[in-house]
Every structure is written in structure tokens, then in C-alpha cells.
Short mmCIF file of C-alpha atoms in Angstrom, two decimals:
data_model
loop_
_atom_site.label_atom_id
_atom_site.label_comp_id
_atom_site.label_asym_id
_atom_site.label_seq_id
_atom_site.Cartn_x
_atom_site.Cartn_y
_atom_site.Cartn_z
CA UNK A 1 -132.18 23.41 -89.22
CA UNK A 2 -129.52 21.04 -88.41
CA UNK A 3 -130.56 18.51 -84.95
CA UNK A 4 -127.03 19.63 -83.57
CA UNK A 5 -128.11 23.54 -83.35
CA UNK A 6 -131.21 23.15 -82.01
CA UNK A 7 -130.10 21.20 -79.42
CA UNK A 8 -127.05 23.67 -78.67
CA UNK A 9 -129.69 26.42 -78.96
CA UNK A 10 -131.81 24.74 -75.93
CA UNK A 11 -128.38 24.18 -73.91
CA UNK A 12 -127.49 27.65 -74.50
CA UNK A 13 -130.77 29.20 -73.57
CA UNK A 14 -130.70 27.07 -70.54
CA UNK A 15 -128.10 27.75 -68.97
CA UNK A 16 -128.12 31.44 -69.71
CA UNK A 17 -131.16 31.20 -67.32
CA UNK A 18 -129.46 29.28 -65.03
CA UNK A 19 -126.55 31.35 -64.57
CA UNK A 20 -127.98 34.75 -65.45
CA UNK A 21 -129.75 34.82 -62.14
CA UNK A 22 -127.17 33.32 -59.90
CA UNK A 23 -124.65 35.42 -61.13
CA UNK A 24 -126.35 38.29 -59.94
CA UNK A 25 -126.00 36.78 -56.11
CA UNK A 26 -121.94 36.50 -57.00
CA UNK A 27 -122.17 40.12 -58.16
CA UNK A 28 -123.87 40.79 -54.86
CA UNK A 29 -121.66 38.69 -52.72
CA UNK A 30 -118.50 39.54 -54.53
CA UNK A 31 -117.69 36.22 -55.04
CA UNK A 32 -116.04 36.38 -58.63
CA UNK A 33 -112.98 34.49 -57.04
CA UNK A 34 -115.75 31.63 -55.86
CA UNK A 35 -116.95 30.81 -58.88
CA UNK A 36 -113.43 31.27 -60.94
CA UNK A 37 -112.37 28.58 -58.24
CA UNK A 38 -115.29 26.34 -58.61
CA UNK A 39 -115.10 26.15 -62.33
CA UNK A 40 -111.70 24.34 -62.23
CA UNK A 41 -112.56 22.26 -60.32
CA UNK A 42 -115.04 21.36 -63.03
CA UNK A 43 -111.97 19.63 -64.44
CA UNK A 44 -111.36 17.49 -61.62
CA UNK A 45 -115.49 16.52 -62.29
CA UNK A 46 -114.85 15.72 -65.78
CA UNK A 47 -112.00 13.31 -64.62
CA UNK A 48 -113.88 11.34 -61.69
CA UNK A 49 -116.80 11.06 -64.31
CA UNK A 50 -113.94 9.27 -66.64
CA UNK A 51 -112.96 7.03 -63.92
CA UNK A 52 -115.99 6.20 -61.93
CA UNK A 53 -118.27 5.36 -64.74
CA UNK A 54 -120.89 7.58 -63.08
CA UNK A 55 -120.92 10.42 -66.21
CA UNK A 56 -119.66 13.69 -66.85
CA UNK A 57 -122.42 15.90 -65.25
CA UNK A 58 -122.64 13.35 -62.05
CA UNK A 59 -118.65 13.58 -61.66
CA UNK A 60 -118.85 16.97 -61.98
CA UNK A 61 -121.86 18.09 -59.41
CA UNK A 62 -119.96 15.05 -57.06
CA UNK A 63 -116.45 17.30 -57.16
CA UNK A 64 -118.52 20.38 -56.99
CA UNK A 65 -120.70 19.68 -54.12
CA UNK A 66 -117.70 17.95 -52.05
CA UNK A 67 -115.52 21.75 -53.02
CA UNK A 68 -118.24 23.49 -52.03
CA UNK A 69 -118.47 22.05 -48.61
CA UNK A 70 -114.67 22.06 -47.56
CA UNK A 71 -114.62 25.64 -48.63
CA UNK A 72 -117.37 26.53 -46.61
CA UNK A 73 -116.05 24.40 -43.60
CA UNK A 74 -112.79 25.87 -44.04
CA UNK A 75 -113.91 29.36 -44.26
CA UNK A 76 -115.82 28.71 -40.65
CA UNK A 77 -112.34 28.09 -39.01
CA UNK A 78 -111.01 31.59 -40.11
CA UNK A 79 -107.41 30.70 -39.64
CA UNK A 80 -106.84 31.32 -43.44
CA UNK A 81 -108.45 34.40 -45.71
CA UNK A 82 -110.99 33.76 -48.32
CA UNK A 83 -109.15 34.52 -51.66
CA UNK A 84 -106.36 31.95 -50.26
CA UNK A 85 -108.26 29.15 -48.97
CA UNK A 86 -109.80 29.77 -52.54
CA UNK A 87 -106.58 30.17 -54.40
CA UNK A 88 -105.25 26.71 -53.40
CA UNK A 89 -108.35 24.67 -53.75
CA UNK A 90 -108.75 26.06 -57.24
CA UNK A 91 -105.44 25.32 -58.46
CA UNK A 92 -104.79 21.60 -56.86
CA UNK A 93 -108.48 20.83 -58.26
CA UNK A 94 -107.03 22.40 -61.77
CA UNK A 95 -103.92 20.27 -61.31
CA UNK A 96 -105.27 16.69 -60.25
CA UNK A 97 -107.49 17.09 -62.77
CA UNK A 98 -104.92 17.67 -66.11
CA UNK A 99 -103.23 14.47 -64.08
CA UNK A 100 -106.37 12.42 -63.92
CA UNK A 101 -107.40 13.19 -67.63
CA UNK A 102 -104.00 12.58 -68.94
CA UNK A 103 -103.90 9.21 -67.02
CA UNK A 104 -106.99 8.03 -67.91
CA UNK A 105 -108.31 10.06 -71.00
CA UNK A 106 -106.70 8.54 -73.80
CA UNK A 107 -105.32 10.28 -77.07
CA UNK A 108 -109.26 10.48 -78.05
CA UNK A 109 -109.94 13.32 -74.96
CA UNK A 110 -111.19 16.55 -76.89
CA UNK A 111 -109.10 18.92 -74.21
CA UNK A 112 -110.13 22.02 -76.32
CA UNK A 113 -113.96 21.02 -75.66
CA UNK A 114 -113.49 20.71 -72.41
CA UNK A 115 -111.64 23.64 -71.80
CA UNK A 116 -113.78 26.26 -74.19
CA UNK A 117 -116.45 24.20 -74.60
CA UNK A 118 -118.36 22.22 -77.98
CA UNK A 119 -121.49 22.26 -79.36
CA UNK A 120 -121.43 18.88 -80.74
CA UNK A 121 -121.43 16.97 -77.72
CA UNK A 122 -124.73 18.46 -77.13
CA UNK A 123 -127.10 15.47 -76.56
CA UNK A 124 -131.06 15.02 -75.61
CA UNK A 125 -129.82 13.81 -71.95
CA UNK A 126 -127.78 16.57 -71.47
CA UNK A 127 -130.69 19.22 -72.74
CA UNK A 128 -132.98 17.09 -70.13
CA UNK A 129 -130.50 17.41 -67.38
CA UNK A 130 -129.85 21.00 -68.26
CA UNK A 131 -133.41 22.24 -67.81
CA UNK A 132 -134.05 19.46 -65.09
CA UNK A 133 -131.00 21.42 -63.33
CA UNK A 134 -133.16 25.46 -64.24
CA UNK A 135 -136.11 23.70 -62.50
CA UNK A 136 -134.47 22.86 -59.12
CA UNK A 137 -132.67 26.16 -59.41
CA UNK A 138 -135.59 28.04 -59.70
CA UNK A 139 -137.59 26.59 -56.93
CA UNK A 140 -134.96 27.24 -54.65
CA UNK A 141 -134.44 30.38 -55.78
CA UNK A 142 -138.09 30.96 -55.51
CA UNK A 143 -138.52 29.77 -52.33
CA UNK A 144 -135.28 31.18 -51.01
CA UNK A 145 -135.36 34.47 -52.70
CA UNK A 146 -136.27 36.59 -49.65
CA UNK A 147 -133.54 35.18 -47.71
CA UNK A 148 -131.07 35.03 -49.81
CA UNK A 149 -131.69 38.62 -51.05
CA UNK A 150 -131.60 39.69 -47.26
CA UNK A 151 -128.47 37.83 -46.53
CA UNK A 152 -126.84 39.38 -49.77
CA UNK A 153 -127.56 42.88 -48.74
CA UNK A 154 -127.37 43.32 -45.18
CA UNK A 155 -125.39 40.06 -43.50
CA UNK A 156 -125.77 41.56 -40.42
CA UNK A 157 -129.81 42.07 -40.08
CA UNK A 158 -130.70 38.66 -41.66
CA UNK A 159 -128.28 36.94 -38.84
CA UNK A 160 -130.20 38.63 -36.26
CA UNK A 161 -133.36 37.81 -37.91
CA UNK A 162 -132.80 34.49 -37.03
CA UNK A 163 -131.27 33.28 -40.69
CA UNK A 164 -128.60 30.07 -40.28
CA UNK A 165 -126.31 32.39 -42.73
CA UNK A 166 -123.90 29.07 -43.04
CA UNK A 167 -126.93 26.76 -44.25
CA UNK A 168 -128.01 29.63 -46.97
CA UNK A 169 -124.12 30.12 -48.14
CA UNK A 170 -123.85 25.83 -48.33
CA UNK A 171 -127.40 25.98 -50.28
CA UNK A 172 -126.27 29.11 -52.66
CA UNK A 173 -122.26 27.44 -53.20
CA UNK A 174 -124.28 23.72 -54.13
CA UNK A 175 -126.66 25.48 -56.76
CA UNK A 176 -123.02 27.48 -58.46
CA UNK A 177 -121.66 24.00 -58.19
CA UNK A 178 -125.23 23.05 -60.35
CA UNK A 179 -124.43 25.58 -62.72
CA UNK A 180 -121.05 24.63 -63.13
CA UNK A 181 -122.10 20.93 -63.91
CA UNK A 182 -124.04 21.74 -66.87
CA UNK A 183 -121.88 24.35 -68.36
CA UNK A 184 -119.04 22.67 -69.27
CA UNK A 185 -120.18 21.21 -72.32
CA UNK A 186 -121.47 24.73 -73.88
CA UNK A 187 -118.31 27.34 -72.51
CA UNK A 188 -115.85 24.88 -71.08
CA UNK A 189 -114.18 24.64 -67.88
CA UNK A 190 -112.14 28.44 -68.26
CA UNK A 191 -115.00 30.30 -69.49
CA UNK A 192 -117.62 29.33 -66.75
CA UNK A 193 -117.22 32.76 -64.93
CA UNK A 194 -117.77 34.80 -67.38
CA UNK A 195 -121.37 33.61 -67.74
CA UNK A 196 -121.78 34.17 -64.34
CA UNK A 197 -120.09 37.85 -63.69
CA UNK A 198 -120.55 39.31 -67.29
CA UNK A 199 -124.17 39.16 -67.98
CA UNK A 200 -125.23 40.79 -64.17
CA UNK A 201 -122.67 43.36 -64.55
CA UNK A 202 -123.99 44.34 -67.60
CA UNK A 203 -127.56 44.59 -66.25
CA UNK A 204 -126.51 46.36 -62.89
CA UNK A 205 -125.92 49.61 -64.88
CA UNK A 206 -129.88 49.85 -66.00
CA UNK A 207 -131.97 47.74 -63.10
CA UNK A 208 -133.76 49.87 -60.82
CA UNK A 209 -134.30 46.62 -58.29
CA UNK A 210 -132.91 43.34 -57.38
CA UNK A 211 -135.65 41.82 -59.20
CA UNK A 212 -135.37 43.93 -62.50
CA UNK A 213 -131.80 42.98 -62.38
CA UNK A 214 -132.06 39.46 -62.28
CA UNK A 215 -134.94 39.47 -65.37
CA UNK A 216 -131.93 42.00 -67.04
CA UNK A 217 -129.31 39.78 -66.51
CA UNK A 218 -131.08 36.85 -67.94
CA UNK A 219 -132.08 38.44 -70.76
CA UNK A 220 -128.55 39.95 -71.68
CA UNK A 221 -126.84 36.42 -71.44
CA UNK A 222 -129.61 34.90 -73.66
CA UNK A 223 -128.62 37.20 -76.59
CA UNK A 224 -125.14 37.07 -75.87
CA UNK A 225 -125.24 32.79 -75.83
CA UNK A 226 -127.61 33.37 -79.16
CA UNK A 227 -124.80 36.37 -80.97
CA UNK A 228 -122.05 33.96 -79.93
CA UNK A 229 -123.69 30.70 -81.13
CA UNK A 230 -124.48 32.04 -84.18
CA UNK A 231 -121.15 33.23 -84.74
CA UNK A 232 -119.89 30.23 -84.14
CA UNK A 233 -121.62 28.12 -86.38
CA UNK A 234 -121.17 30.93 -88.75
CA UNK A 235 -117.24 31.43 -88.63
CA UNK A 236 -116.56 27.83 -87.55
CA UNK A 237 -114.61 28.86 -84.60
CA UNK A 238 -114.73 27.78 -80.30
CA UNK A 239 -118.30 28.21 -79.44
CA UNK A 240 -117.50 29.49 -75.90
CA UNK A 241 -114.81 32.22 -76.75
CA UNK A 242 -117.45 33.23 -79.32
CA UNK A 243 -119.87 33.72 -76.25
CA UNK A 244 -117.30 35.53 -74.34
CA UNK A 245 -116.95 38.15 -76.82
CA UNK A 246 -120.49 38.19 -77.35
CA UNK A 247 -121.00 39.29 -73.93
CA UNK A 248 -117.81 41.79 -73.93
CA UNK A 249 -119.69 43.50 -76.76
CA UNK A 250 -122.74 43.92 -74.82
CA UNK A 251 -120.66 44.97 -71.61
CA UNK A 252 -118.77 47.54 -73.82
CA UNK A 253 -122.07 48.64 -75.03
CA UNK A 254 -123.69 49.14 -71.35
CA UNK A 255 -121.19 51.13 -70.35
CA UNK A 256 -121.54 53.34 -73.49
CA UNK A 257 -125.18 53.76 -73.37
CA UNK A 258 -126.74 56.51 -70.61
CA UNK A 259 -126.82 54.84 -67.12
CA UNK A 260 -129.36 54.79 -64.66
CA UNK A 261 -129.41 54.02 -60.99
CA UNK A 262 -126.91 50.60 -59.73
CA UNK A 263 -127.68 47.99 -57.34
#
């Protein structure tokens, strides 16, 4: 098997980890508009990584992090609603960065890659900061998994338990931002989302528990990455439309099969 598919193979599987899980939070949260918002900035990322020298991943967990933050700052002062505050950041990020790239990127920028991602830009650093990235994400979640599960749920009790509900929205808007930085490459800067909402959606129809739907939802996007890799490499076309429609398929198919209870 070639190097090039292994690697992509890793990637893939890594990420489908990554963002299986959190994306069952954003189901949770209903925050679908959050990370649709957060993934162009991802373009903005790419750009500053251009310009600074720093890297692609580093420019893009830089914009990411900084988003993340004035969202959640702005949010605090209430004097706009969520889906606006969310709806301008996501399109003047999307904007500066088509500027930035176009100013800086050269005729050689592969805009297709970075909007629907490429599997041949898949290096060994980026498989190491991929899983280096499932690591941290997993501790936290780990660690934070009670809290964050309680804040999901019921806002309300885990305040008056004593919860800082503004540190544990910063801490679960920096780990999207995480997951955002490492999926470029694989599904590209439009298709982020849909690794986050598609594969948790899918599991809510069969999980019995938070827990089972989590394991579910990883487990659903890790076919879906594998169906759509393979058919990428097979039919030579966009590896992360080919994902996309991987997961549709299994969507379609959930809501086919017999259900059983929902989160």
C-alpha cells in the first residue's frame, strides 16, 4: 500500500475520534452555527500560517483560539444574539481570509485543498500533531466529562453546583478550535461541520446514554472517513465531499433502520 494512504488513513481515523466525540457536545449544546462559524475562520488560520511563518496548524489553532475567546466575551455582554454575533465573525474571518491568501498565496495555493480538503498533503508531522491533538482532547474530555455532561444537560443545576459555566464553554470552544486545526487538511475548511454534526446525529437515533452515544458516534464517522477515503482513491475525486456523502449515506440509513430511545 501506497505511503500516501496510509498516512491519510491515520489522519482520517484520527480525527474521526477527535471530532466524533465533540460533536456530540455541539449536538447537545446546539451549537451547529458555532462550529459552521469556527471552521471559516479556519481560512483566516491558513492565511496567518502563510504570513507568519509559524505553519498551517499553529496559524490555524492561533485564529481559532483568539475567535473563540471574542465570541465568548462577546456573548457575556448580551447586547447582541448568538446566531448574529456568530454570523458576522464567521463571514469577516471567511472574507479576510480569501484577501490574505490571494495577497500572499501565490498562483501555487491549492484553494480546492483547502477548501474540500487533500489527501496528499498528508505528512508524518501532521499525523503526529493529529493524534498529539486526540491525546489532549481526550484527557480533557476525561477529566472534564462529568462537568461538561452536567453543564450540557441541565445549565441551570451545574451553575448552582458551583460550575464557572464561562471557564467550561472557553475550555469546550478552544478544544472545537483543536479540531478545526487538524481538519483542514483531510475535509477542508467548508466541510469541517459536517464531521462534527453528522456522525452524532446519526448515533443519537440508537444510544441509550451519553456515553453509548459518544462510542456510536465515533464509530459511525470512522467508517464513514474509511467509505469516503476509499472512494476517493478509488474514483479519483475530492476526498472530503467523498466523506460527506459517506456520512449522508449512513445518516439516510439511521433514519431508515428501527429507532430506539434519543438523547
Amino acid at each position: 500500500m501506497e505511503d500516501f494512504i496510509i498516512r491519510a488513513a491515520l489522519a482520517a481515523i484520527g480525527i474521526s475520534i477527535i471530532a466524533g466525540s465533540l460533536g456530540c457536545f455541539v449536538i447537545w449544546k446546539r451549537m451547529s452555527y458555532f462550529s459552521e462559524s469556527i471552521s471559516h475562520s479556519a481560512l483566516l488560520g491558513v492565511s496567518l500560517g502563510l504570513v507568519s511563518g509559524l505553519g498551517l496548524h499553529f496559524g490555524l489553532l492561533i485564529v481559532g483560539a483568539i475567535f473563540s475567546i471574542l465570541i465568548v466575551v462577546l456573548q457575556q455582554r448580551q447586547f447582541l444574539s448568538n446566531d448574529a454575533i456568530l454570523g458576522i465573525f464567521s463571514h469577516i474571518s471567511l472574507s479576510l481570509g480569501i484577501v490574505l491568501l490571494a495577497l500572499v498565496g501565490g498562483a501555487n495555493t491549492d484553494y480546492f485543498s483547502l477548501l474540500f480538503g487533500d489527501i496528499l498533503s498528508i505528512s508524518n508531522q501532521d499525523i503526529i500533531w493529529i493524534y498529539a491533538i486526540l491525546v489532549l482532547v481526550s484527557i480533557l474530555l476525561s477529566i472534564f466529562w462529568q462537568r461538561l455532561l452536567l453543564l450540557t444537560l441541565n445549565e441551570e443545576l451545574g451553575v448552582a453546583s458551583g460550575l464557572n459555566r464561562l471557564a467550561y464553554q472557553l475550555l469546550f470552544m478552544l478544544m472545537i478550535a483543536l479540531t478545526v486545526s487538524v481538519s483542514v487538511q483531510i475535509v477542508g475548511v467548508l466541510l469541517i461541520t459536517s464531521l462534527l454534526i453528522i456522525p452524532p446525529a446519526t448515533a443519537r437515533v440508537f444510544a441509550r446514554s451519553p456515553a453509548q452515544m459518544v462510542l456510536l458516534s465515533i464509530v459511525v464517522s470512522m467508517i464513514a472517513v474509511v467509505m469516503g477515503l476509499s472512494g476517493s482513491i478509488y474514483y479519483d475525486v475530492a476526498t472530503g465531499p467523498a466523506i460527506v456523502i459517506a456520512l449522508g449515506i449512513l445518516f439516510l440509513l439511521s433514519q431508515i433502520l428501527p429507532k430506539r430511545n434519543i438523547i
